[in-house]
Amino acid sequence: MGLGGALYAGVTGIRSHQSWLDVIGNNLSNINTYGYKSSRLLFSDLISQNKGSAGVNPMQIGMGVKVGSISSLFTQGTLEATNNEFDFAIQGNGFFVLNGGDKNFFSRVGTFATDSSNILVDSTSGYKVLDSAGKTITIPYGSTVSANATSSITLSGTLESTPSSSSGEVLLLSSALTVSGTAVESADAATTDLNALDTNTTDYKSYIAYAAGPPEVEEVKADTITISYTDPDGNSGSVEFTYGTADDGTTVADLLKFINKEAFGDTTGTADDGSAFAYLSENDNGKIIVESNTPGKDGLSLSISDKSTDTGTWSDYEFLASTYTTSTTIYDAQGTGRNVTLTFIKQDDGVWDMRASMDSKDGSFSTHEDKDGNTTADNNTIYNITFDDKGNLVSAGGDAYNADGDPVYNNTTLTFKFDGMTSSKNVTFNLGTSGDSDGIFQSGNGSSVTASDQDGSESGSFSSFSVDTDGTLSALYSNGTSSKIAQLQLATFGNIQGLRRSGDNLYEQTDSSGEPLYTVGGTGSAGDVYSGYLESSNVDMTSELTSLIMAQRGFQLNSRVITTADDVLSEAVNLKR
């Protein structure tokens, strides 16, 4: 090969390192290009000239270097927030799919916009973005949605387990009446003397009249119990129960009967006959309950105290109430919002009622016969919302009745008659899962119940759109509703290195890359889609500058080979002299 071999080898080295400089320069020039994937150049040696063999080893002289390959590095770039809703980035190996007319292109850069027809396009090339079905995507600017009547409302939050107010619609004794530690059930109230109660420190005395003659008996006055009350209208009063008299009696049941008749005005004293403003009874947990006969009025209060100073039965008890009120909006068929107040009234330990009410100008509730079939009542209450000792919901709707007066259990549907509407509207209240705390639950940390979700809405107009990580685009409307627009299509390839760059951050498939595998975000290796972000260039500046130094030195060394070979050739020419 002679001295010319060194010259040609140096030339190949200069050309190859020039190509490396070109690759490095292109990488550095695109260091701020969103979605750019850096290129890597690899050298390979040229065929070697055989000079024979020395022993067993061949003698060869290489003929220089060539560019072996230039490939793209598809490592993940950092996602940078742009706060532009039309910017999209992929965290994964997928590509956005763009239609260029006669073929598809693929891009890692989601710098999208809409054209004059509101079709989603790539802002640089103008190519149309495709959805999961391979169709173009239209952003529905100016679109509207019709109103939806409310049919279901989900409630969530807490109801306090311990009564805390001195007045309310229902009053519950703070602790149970017990005898030898056992709660006095309602069936035993008629045989349980007040003196037998565990909290009674000194027995009540019955009246004993003065008797003349020997032996003389001193007159003994009977002990009295004072009952103070306030009716739901705010009128206060008090009456006195005299222990041991024929009219008043001595048992727990006698005391309850006295209060019902003398304080609350119940003419029978045994059951609510419609003349009383409240009714007092005892449950099987040993607690006395006072219930108002005027739903919605919560000014009822009651206290029992011993007039005599040597007894302490009632000093340990209070009548307390728990009532919590919240509100929500229910929409009729025309999308008119009606404000509805929801009042939760504690009826017993772990038992609540929920009553709905609204202004008469907004409407009323349907009526039906009650369980006795002789009165009509508003169908506006969900009864017996019951919780277990852990505070989890057990059931709701017991003791509700349908239009025929038949019991309906676990019924949580109320019927509204909105003003201006000819037909009634049933609305189901979802209170949660039985045995769980995913809806309403009871706790000792106060009450806070809200309507967390509902399916009703007023009419609305398009305001913006949102994007899920699976690439689903949803239109958002002014009434708070949303609807799916489309789902972005992504593509993956068996050999991602086989893609060909087409400029404008686009790639084309080749025989080497294989056919694209079309998919959507969140599936396999395609990755997740993020709106308001762009993927930054993955060029490593430090690495590229180091390579730049290496390329420069390689270029210089190959130049020295050429000049040295030239000097040697000059000396050979001078031999003729």
Coordinates of C-alpha atoms in Angstrom, one line a residue:
M1 CA 0.0 0.0 0.0
G2 CA 3.0 2.3 0.5
L3 CA 3.0 5.7 2.0
G4 CA -0.3 6.5 0.3
G5 CA -2.1 4.2 2.8
A6 CA -1.3 6.5 5.7
L7 CA -2.7 9.4 3.7
Y8 CA -5.9 7.6 2.8
A9 CA -6.3 6.4 6.5
G10 CA -5.9 10.0 7.7
V11 CA -8.5 11.2 5.2
T12 CA -11.0 8.6 6.4
G13 CA -10.3 9.7 10.0
I14 CA -10.9 13.3 9.1
R15 CA -14.1 12.5 7.3
S16 CA -15.4 10.3 10.1
H17 CA -14.5 12.8 12.8
Q18 CA -16.1 15.5 10.7
S19 CA -19.3 13.4 10.8
W20 CA -19.0 13.0 14.6
L21 CA -18.6 16.8 14.9
D22 CA -21.8 17.2 12.8
V23 CA -23.7 14.9 15.1
I24 CA -22.5 16.6 18.2
G25 CA -23.2 20.0 16.7
N26 CA -26.7 18.9 15.9
N27 CA -27.3 17.6 19.4
L28 CA -26.1 20.8 21.0
S29 CA -28.2 22.9 18.6
N30 CA -31.3 21.0 19.7
I31 CA -30.5 21.1 23.4
N32 CA -33.7 23.3 23.9
T33 CA -35.9 21.5 21.3
Y34 CA -38.9 19.9 23.1
G35 CA -39.0 16.2 22.5
Y36 CA -35.7 16.0 20.7
K37 CA -33.8 12.7 21.1
S38 CA -30.0 12.9 20.9
S39 CA -28.0 11.0 18.3
R40 CA -25.0 8.8 18.9
L41 CA -22.3 8.1 16.3
L42 CA -20.3 4.9 16.4
F43 CA -17.1 4.3 14.4
S44 CA -16.0 1.0 12.7
D45 CA -12.7 0.2 11.1
L46 CA -12.3 -0.3 7.3
I47 CA -11.1 -3.6 5.8
S48 CA -7.5 -4.4 6.5
Q49 CA -4.8 -5.3 3.9
N50 CA -3.1 -8.7 4.4
K51 CA 0.7 -8.7 4.4
G52 CA 1.1 -12.4 4.9
S53 CA 1.5 -14.2 8.2
A54 CA 4.2 -14.5 10.8
G55 CA 3.9 -17.9 12.4
V56 CA 0.3 -18.4 13.2
N57 CA -0.8 -14.8 13.3
P58 CA -1.9 -12.8 10.3
M59 CA -0.1 -9.6 9.4
Q60 CA -2.6 -6.9 8.5
I61 CA -2.5 -3.1 7.9
G62 CA -5.8 -1.2 8.4
M63 CA -7.1 1.1 5.8
G64 CA -8.8 3.6 8.1
V65 CA -12.1 4.3 9.8
K66 CA -15.7 4.8 8.7
V67 CA -19.0 5.8 10.4
G68 CA -20.5 2.5 11.6
S69 CA -23.9 3.8 12.7
I70 CA -25.8 6.9 13.8
S71 CA -28.7 6.1 16.1
S72 CA -31.1 8.0 18.3
L73 CA -31.2 7.6 22.1
F74 CA -34.9 7.4 23.1
T75 CA -34.3 7.9 26.8
Q76 CA -37.0 9.8 28.7
G77 CA -36.7 13.6 28.8
T78 CA -37.8 15.7 31.8
L79 CA -41.4 16.9 31.7
E80 CA -41.6 20.7 31.9
A81 CA -44.7 22.5 33.0
T82 CA -46.0 25.0 30.5
N83 CA -49.5 25.7 31.9
N84 CA -50.8 25.5 28.3
E85 CA -53.8 23.1 28.1
F86 CA -52.9 22.3 24.5
D87 CA -49.4 21.0 25.4
F88 CA -49.1 17.3 25.9
A89 CA -46.2 15.1 27.1
I90 CA -45.8 11.3 27.3
Q91 CA -44.1 9.6 30.3
G92 CA -43.2 6.3 28.6
N93 CA -42.4 4.9 25.2
G94 CA -45.4 6.0 23.2
F95 CA -45.8 8.5 20.3
F96 CA -48.6 10.7 19.4
V97 CA -50.1 9.8 16.0
L98 CA -50.6 12.6 13.4
N99 CA -52.2 12.2 10.0
G100 CA -50.3 13.9 7.2
G101 CA -52.8 13.1 4.5
D102 CA -51.6 9.9 2.8
K103 CA -49.7 8.5 5.8
N104 CA -49.3 8.8 9.5
F105 CA -46.4 10.5 11.4
F106 CA -45.3 10.0 14.9
S107 CA -44.2 12.6 17.5
R108 CA -43.1 12.9 21.1
V109 CA -44.0 16.6 21.2
G110 CA -47.6 17.4 21.8
T111 CA -47.6 21.1 20.9
F112 CA -51.2 21.0 19.6
A113 CA -53.7 23.7 18.6
T114 CA -57.1 23.8 16.8
D115 CA -57.6 24.9 13.2
S116 CA -60.5 26.9 11.8
S117 CA -62.8 23.9 12.1
N118 CA -61.9 23.3 15.7
I119 CA -60.0 20.1 14.8
L120 CA -57.0 19.3 17.0
V121 CA -53.8 19.6 15.0
D122 CA -50.0 19.7 15.5
S123 CA -49.2 23.4 15.7
T124 CA -45.9 23.1 13.7
S125 CA -46.8 20.8 10.8
G126 CA -50.6 21.3 10.8
Y127 CA -51.1 17.5 10.7
K128 CA -54.3 16.3 12.4
V129 CA -54.1 14.5 15.8
L130 CA -55.8 11.1 15.8
D131 CA -58.0 9.5 18.5
S132 CA -58.0 5.9 19.6
A133 CA -60.3 5.0 16.7
G134 CA -58.0 6.7 14.1
K135 CA -60.3 9.6 13.7
T136 CA -59.7 13.3 14.0
I137 CA -60.5 15.1 17.2
T138 CA -62.9 18.1 17.3
I139 CA -62.9 20.4 20.4
P140 CA -66.6 21.3 20.9
Y141 CA -66.2 25.1 21.3
G142 CA -69.6 26.8 21.7
S143 CA -71.4 23.5 22.5
T144 CA -74.0 23.3 25.3
V145 CA -75.6 20.6 27.4
S146 CA -79.2 20.4 28.5
A147 CA -80.3 20.4 32.0
N148 CA -80.6 17.1 34.0
A149 CA -83.1 16.5 36.7
T150 CA -81.7 15.3 40.0
S151 CA -82.5 11.6 40.6
S152 CA -79.6 10.7 42.9
I153 CA -77.6 12.5 45.6
T154 CA -74.6 11.1 47.5
L155 CA -74.2 12.2 51.1
S156 CA -71.0 11.9 53.1
G157 CA -69.7 13.1 56.4
T158 CA -70.2 12.6 60.1
L159 CA -73.0 12.9 62.7
E160 CA -72.0 13.4 66.3
S161 CA -72.6 10.4 68.5
T162 CA -73.2 12.3 71.7
P163 CA -76.1 14.8 72.2
S164 CA -74.8 18.3 72.9
S165 CA -77.7 20.8 72.9
S166 CA -80.1 21.5 75.7
S167 CA -83.0 21.9 73.3
G168 CA -84.2 20.3 70.1
E169 CA -86.9 18.4 68.4
V170 CA -86.0 15.1 70.1
L171 CA -84.4 15.0 73.6
L172 CA -82.5 12.0 74.9
L173 CA -81.6 11.3 78.5
S174 CA -77.8 11.6 78.9
S175 CA -77.5 8.2 80.5
A176 CA -79.7 5.1 81.2
L177 CA -81.9 4.5 84.2
T178 CA -80.5 1.4 85.8
V179 CA -81.3 -0.9 88.7
S180 CA -78.3 -3.0 90.0
G181 CA -76.4 -1.9 86.8
T182 CA -79.1 -3.2 84.4
A183 CA -80.9 -0.8 82.2
V184 CA -84.6 -0.4 83.0
E185 CA -86.5 -1.5 79.8
S186 CA -89.8 0.1 78.9
A187 CA -91.6 -3.1 79.8
D188 CA -90.3 -2.9 83.3
A189 CA -90.9 0.8 83.9
A190 CA -94.4 0.1 85.5
T191 CA -92.8 -2.2 88.2
T192 CA -89.6 -0.2 88.8
D193 CA -89.9 2.1 91.9
L194 CA -88.1 5.4 91.7
N195 CA -86.3 4.4 94.9
A196 CA -84.8 1.4 93.2
L197 CA -82.8 3.4 90.8
D198 CA -79.0 3.1 91.2
T199 CA -78.6 6.9 91.3
N200 CA -81.1 7.4 94.1
T201 CA -79.0 8.1 97.2
T202 CA -81.9 8.6 99.6
D203 CA -85.4 7.1 99.2
Y204 CA -88.3 9.3 98.4
K205 CA -90.8 9.5 101.2
S206 CA -94.6 9.2 100.9
Y207 CA -97.0 11.5 102.7
I208 CA -98.0 10.4 106.2
A209 CA -100.8 12.3 107.9
Y210 CA -100.6 13.4 111.6
A211 CA -102.3 10.9 113.9
A212 CA -103.7 12.0 117.4
G213 CA -103.4 9.9 120.5
P214 CA -100.7 7.7 121.7
P215 CA -98.5 6.9 120.3
E216 CA -98.4 10.1 118.4
V217 CA -97.2 10.0 114.7
E218 CA -95.6 13.1 113.3
E219 CA -96.8 14.3 110.0
V220 CA -94.4 13.4 107.2
K221 CA -94.5 15.4 104.0
A222 CA -94.0 13.6 100.7
D223 CA -90.9 14.3 98.5
T224 CA -91.5 16.0 95.2
I225 CA -89.9 16.1 91.8
T226 CA -89.9 19.3 89.7
I227 CA -90.3 19.0 86.0
S228 CA -89.3 22.2 84.0
Y229 CA -90.0 22.4 80.3
T230 CA -90.2 24.6 77.3
D231 CA -92.5 23.7 74.4
P232 CA -91.5 24.0 70.8
D233 CA -93.0 27.5 70.6
G234 CA -90.7 28.7 73.4
N235 CA -93.4 28.7 76.2
S236 CA -91.9 27.7 79.5
G237 CA -93.5 26.1 82.6
S238 CA -93.0 23.6 85.4
V239 CA -95.1 21.0 87.3
E240 CA -94.4 19.0 90.5
F241 CA -94.7 15.2 90.9
T242 CA -95.5 14.2 94.4
Y243 CA -94.1 10.8 95.3
G244 CA -96.5 8.2 96.7
T245 CA -99.8 9.9 96.2
A246 CA -102.7 8.1 94.5
D247 CA -102.7 10.5 91.6
D248 CA -99.0 10.6 90.9
G249 CA -97.6 7.2 92.0
T250 CA -94.1 5.8 92.7
T251 CA -92.8 4.1 89.6
V252 CA -90.8 5.2 86.6
A253 CA -93.9 4.7 84.4
D254 CA -95.9 6.8 86.8
L255 CA -93.5 9.7 86.5
L256 CA -93.5 9.4 82.7
K257 CA -97.3 9.4 82.6
F258 CA -97.4 12.4 84.9
I259 CA -95.0 14.4 82.6
N260 CA -97.0 13.5 79.5
K261 CA -100.2 14.6 81.0
E262 CA -99.4 17.6 83.2
A263 CA -96.4 19.1 81.3
F264 CA -97.1 18.1 77.8
G265 CA -100.9 18.2 77.8
D266 CA -101.5 14.7 76.7
T267 CA -105.0 14.0 78.0
T268 CA -104.6 10.3 78.3
G269 CA -101.1 10.4 79.7
T270 CA -100.3 7.1 78.1
A271 CA -100.0 7.8 74.4
D272 CA -100.0 10.7 72.0
D273 CA -103.6 11.6 71.2
G274 CA -102.9 14.7 69.2
S275 CA -103.5 17.2 72.1
A276 CA -99.9 17.2 73.4
F277 CA -97.0 19.3 72.0
A278 CA -94.6 16.4 72.8
Y279 CA -94.6 12.9 74.1
L280 CA -92.2 11.3 76.5
S281 CA -91.4 7.5 76.6
E282 CA -88.7 5.1 77.6
N283 CA -86.7 2.9 75.3
D284 CA -85.3 -0.5 75.9
N285 CA -81.8 1.0 76.6
G286 CA -83.1 2.6 79.8
K287 CA -83.1 6.1 78.3
I288 CA -86.0 8.5 78.3
I289 CA -86.9 10.1 75.0
V290 CA -88.9 13.3 74.4
E291 CA -90.3 13.7 70.9
S292 CA -91.9 16.9 69.6
N293 CA -95.2 16.5 67.8
T294 CA -94.5 19.5 65.6
P295 CA -91.9 18.4 63.0
G296 CA -89.4 21.2 62.3
K297 CA -89.8 23.0 65.6
D298 CA -86.8 22.3 67.8
G299 CA -87.3 24.5 70.8
L300 CA -88.3 21.7 73.1
S301 CA -86.4 21.3 76.4
L302 CA -87.0 19.4 79.6
S303 CA -85.3 19.0 83.0
I304 CA -86.1 16.9 86.0
S305 CA -84.9 17.8 89.5
D306 CA -85.5 16.8 93.1
K307 CA -87.1 19.4 95.2
S308 CA -85.9 17.7 98.4
T309 CA -82.2 18.3 99.1
D310 CA -81.6 14.8 100.5
T311 CA -82.2 12.9 97.3
G312 CA -79.8 12.9 94.3
T313 CA -81.6 10.8 91.7
W314 CA -81.9 13.4 88.9
S315 CA -78.7 15.4 89.4
D316 CA -76.8 13.0 87.2
Y317 CA -79.1 13.3 84.2
E318 CA -79.7 15.8 81.4
F319 CA -82.0 15.8 78.5
L320 CA -79.9 16.7 75.4
A321 CA -80.5 16.9 71.7
S322 CA -78.4 16.5 68.5
T323 CA -79.7 18.1 65.4
Y324 CA -77.6 18.9 62.4
T325 CA -78.7 20.9 59.4
T326 CA -77.2 21.2 55.9
S327 CA -78.4 22.1 52.5
T328 CA -78.1 21.1 48.9
T329 CA -79.4 22.1 45.5
I330 CA -81.8 19.8 43.7
Y331 CA -82.5 20.4 40.0
D332 CA -85.9 20.0 38.3
A333 CA -86.3 18.8 34.7
Q334 CA -85.8 22.3 33.4
G335 CA -82.5 22.7 35.3
T336 CA -83.9 25.1 37.9
G337 CA -82.1 24.7 41.2
R338 CA -84.2 24.3 44.3
N339 CA -82.5 24.8 47.6
V340 CA -83.4 21.9 49.9
T341 CA -82.6 21.8 53.6
L342 CA -81.6 18.5 55.2
T343 CA -82.1 18.2 58.9
F344 CA -80.7 15.2 60.8
I345 CA -82.4 14.5 64.1
K346 CA -81.0 12.1 66.6
Q347 CA -83.8 9.7 67.7
D348 CA -81.9 7.3 69.9
D349 CA -78.4 6.0 70.4
G350 CA -77.1 5.3 66.9
V351 CA -80.4 6.2 65.3
W352 CA -81.2 9.3 63.2
D353 CA -83.9 10.6 61.0
M354 CA -83.3 12.9 58.0
R355 CA -86.0 15.3 57.0
A356 CA -86.0 17.4 53.8
S357 CA -87.7 20.7 53.6
M358 CA -87.8 23.6 51.1
D359 CA -89.4 27.0 50.7
S360 CA -93.1 26.8 49.7
K361 CA -92.3 28.9 46.6
D362 CA -90.0 26.1 45.4
G363 CA -92.5 23.3 45.9
S364 CA -93.7 20.6 48.4
F365 CA -93.6 16.9 49.0
S366 CA -96.0 14.3 47.9
T367 CA -98.5 13.0 50.5
H368 CA -99.6 9.5 51.4
E369 CA -101.5 7.6 54.0
D370 CA -99.5 6.7 57.1
K371 CA -99.3 3.2 58.6
D372 CA -102.7 3.6 60.2
G373 CA -104.3 4.7 57.0
N374 CA -106.2 7.6 58.5
T375 CA -103.9 10.6 58.0
T376 CA -101.8 12.0 55.3
A377 CA -98.1 12.9 55.7
D378 CA -95.4 14.5 53.7
N379 CA -93.1 11.9 52.1
N380 CA -90.0 14.0 53.1
T381 CA -88.3 11.9 55.8
I382 CA -85.8 9.0 55.7
Y383 CA -86.3 7.2 59.0
N384 CA -84.1 5.1 61.2
I385 CA -80.6 5.9 59.8
T386 CA -78.9 3.4 62.0
F387 CA -75.2 3.1 62.9
D388 CA -73.3 0.3 64.7
D389 CA -71.0 0.8 67.7
K390 CA -68.1 1.5 65.4
G391 CA -70.0 4.4 63.8
N392 CA -70.5 2.5 60.5
L393 CA -73.8 2.7 58.7
V394 CA -76.1 -0.3 59.2
S395 CA -79.3 0.6 57.4
A396 CA -81.7 3.4 56.7
G397 CA -85.4 3.8 55.8
G398 CA -87.0 1.5 58.2
D399 CA -90.6 2.5 59.2
A400 CA -91.1 4.4 55.9
Y401 CA -94.5 3.8 54.2
N402 CA -95.5 3.9 50.6
A403 CA -98.6 5.5 49.1
D404 CA -100.7 2.5 50.2
G405 CA -99.5 2.7 53.8
D406 CA -97.4 -0.4 53.5
P407 CA -94.0 -0.5 55.2
V408 CA -91.0 0.1 53.0
Y409 CA -87.7 -0.9 54.5
N410 CA -84.3 0.5 53.5
N411 CA -86.1 3.1 51.5
T412 CA -84.1 6.3 51.0
T413 CA -86.1 7.8 48.2
L414 CA -88.0 11.1 48.7
T415 CA -90.6 12.5 46.4
F416 CA -90.6 16.2 45.4
K417 CA -93.3 18.2 43.8
F418 CA -91.5 21.2 42.4
D419 CA -93.5 24.4 41.7
G420 CA -94.2 24.7 38.0
M421 CA -93.8 21.0 37.3
T422 CA -96.8 18.8 36.6
S423 CA -95.2 15.6 37.8
S424 CA -93.4 14.5 40.9
K425 CA -89.7 13.7 41.0
N426 CA -88.2 10.8 43.0
V427 CA -84.7 11.5 44.4
T428 CA -82.7 8.8 46.0
F429 CA -80.2 9.7 48.7
N430 CA -77.2 7.4 48.8
L431 CA -76.0 7.3 52.4
G432 CA -73.2 4.8 52.0
T433 CA -72.5 1.1 52.2
S434 CA -73.8 -0.9 55.0
G435 CA -71.0 -1.8 57.4
D436 CA -68.7 0.8 56.0
S437 CA -67.9 4.5 56.6
D438 CA -67.8 5.5 52.9
G439 CA -70.9 7.7 53.2
I440 CA -72.4 9.0 56.4
F441 CA -70.9 7.7 59.6
Q442 CA -71.2 8.5 63.3
S443 CA -68.3 9.8 65.4
G444 CA -67.6 11.8 68.5
N445 CA -66.1 14.7 66.6
G446 CA -69.2 16.8 65.7
S447 CA -71.4 16.8 62.7
S448 CA -70.4 17.7 59.1
V449 CA -72.5 16.2 56.3
T450 CA -72.4 17.4 52.7
A451 CA -73.9 16.4 49.4
S452 CA -70.6 15.2 47.8
D453 CA -72.1 14.3 44.4
Q454 CA -75.3 14.3 42.4
D455 CA -76.5 13.7 38.9
G456 CA -78.6 16.8 38.4
S457 CA -77.5 20.0 36.8
E458 CA -78.7 23.2 35.0
S459 CA -78.0 23.7 31.4
G460 CA -74.4 24.7 30.6
S461 CA -72.0 25.9 27.9
F462 CA -68.5 24.7 27.0
S463 CA -65.8 26.3 29.2
S464 CA -62.7 24.2 28.9
F465 CA -61.4 20.6 28.6
S466 CA -59.4 18.3 30.8
V467 CA -57.1 15.4 30.0
D468 CA -56.7 12.2 32.0
T469 CA -53.4 10.3 32.1
D470 CA -54.9 7.7 29.7
G471 CA -55.3 10.4 27.1
T472 CA -59.0 10.9 27.5
L473 CA -60.1 14.4 26.6
S474 CA -63.3 15.6 28.4
A475 CA -65.3 18.7 27.8
L476 CA -66.0 20.8 30.9
Y477 CA -69.2 22.8 31.0
S478 CA -70.3 25.8 33.1
N479 CA -72.8 23.8 35.0
G480 CA -70.1 21.5 36.4
T481 CA -70.8 18.6 34.2
S482 CA -68.4 16.9 31.8
S483 CA -68.5 14.7 28.7
K484 CA -65.9 12.6 26.9
I485 CA -64.6 14.2 23.6
A486 CA -62.1 11.5 22.5
Q487 CA -59.1 9.5 23.6
L488 CA -55.7 10.3 22.2
Q489 CA -54.1 7.5 20.1
L490 CA -50.6 6.4 21.0
A491 CA -48.2 4.2 19.0
T492 CA -45.3 2.0 20.0
F493 CA -42.8 0.1 17.8
G494 CA -40.9 -3.2 18.1
N495 CA -37.7 -1.4 17.0
I496 CA -37.8 2.2 18.0
Q497 CA -34.3 2.8 16.7
G498 CA -35.6 2.0 13.2
L499 CA -37.7 5.2 13.0
R500 CA -36.6 7.8 10.5
R501 CA -36.6 11.5 11.4
S502 CA -38.7 13.7 9.1
G503 CA -38.1 17.1 10.6
D504 CA -40.6 19.2 12.7
N505 CA -40.1 16.7 15.6
L506 CA -41.8 14.0 13.5
Y507 CA -40.8 10.4 12.8
E508 CA -41.8 7.9 10.0
Q509 CA -42.0 4.2 10.2
T510 CA -39.6 2.1 8.2
D511 CA -39.1 -1.6 7.4
S512 CA -36.6 -1.6 10.2
S513 CA -39.0 -0.1 12.8
G514 CA -41.8 -2.4 11.9
E515 CA -45.5 -1.6 11.9
P516 CA -46.8 0.7 14.7
L517 CA -48.8 -0.9 17.5
Y518 CA -51.7 1.4 18.2
T519 CA -52.8 1.8 21.7
V520 CA -53.8 4.4 24.4
G521 CA -52.3 5.9 27.4
G522 CA -51.8 3.8 30.5
T523 CA -51.5 0.6 28.5
G524 CA -48.3 -1.4 28.4
S525 CA -45.1 0.5 27.7
A526 CA -47.0 3.4 26.0
G527 CA -46.9 5.5 29.1
D528 CA -49.2 8.2 30.6
V529 CA -50.3 11.4 29.0
Y530 CA -49.9 14.7 30.8
S531 CA -51.6 18.0 29.8
G532 CA -49.9 21.3 30.4
Y533 CA -46.4 19.7 30.0
L534 CA -43.8 19.2 27.3
E535 CA -41.0 16.7 27.2
S536 CA -37.6 18.5 27.2
S537 CA -34.6 17.4 25.0
N538 CA -32.7 14.5 26.4
V539 CA -29.3 16.0 25.2
D540 CA -26.7 15.7 28.0
M541 CA -24.6 18.9 27.6
T542 CA -21.7 17.7 29.7
S543 CA -21.4 14.5 27.7
E544 CA -21.7 16.3 24.4
L545 CA -19.0 18.8 25.3
T546 CA -16.7 16.0 26.3
S547 CA -17.4 14.3 23.0
L548 CA -16.7 17.6 21.2
I549 CA -13.2 17.7 22.7
M550 CA -12.6 14.1 21.7
A551 CA -13.8 14.7 18.2
Q552 CA -11.6 17.8 17.9
R553 CA -8.5 15.8 19.1
G554 CA -9.3 13.0 16.7
F555 CA -9.6 15.4 13.8
Q556 CA -6.3 17.0 14.7
L557 CA -4.5 13.7 15.1
N558 CA -5.7 12.5 11.7
S559 CA -4.5 15.8 10.2
R560 CA -1.1 15.2 11.7
V561 CA -1.0 11.8 10.0
I562 CA -1.6 13.4 6.6
T563 CA 1.0 16.1 7.1
T564 CA 3.5 13.5 8.4
A565 CA 2.9 11.2 5.4
D566 CA 3.3 14.3 3.2
D567 CA 6.6 15.1 4.7
V568 CA 7.8 11.5 4.2
L569 CA 6.7 11.6 0.6
S570 CA 8.6 14.8 0.1
E571 CA 11.8 13.3 1.5
A572 CA 11.3 10.3 -0.9
V573 CA 10.9 12.7 -3.8
N574 CA 14.1 14.5 -2.7
L575 CA 16.1 11.3 -2.9
K576 CA 16.3 11.9 -6.7
R577 CA 18.5 14.8 -6.1

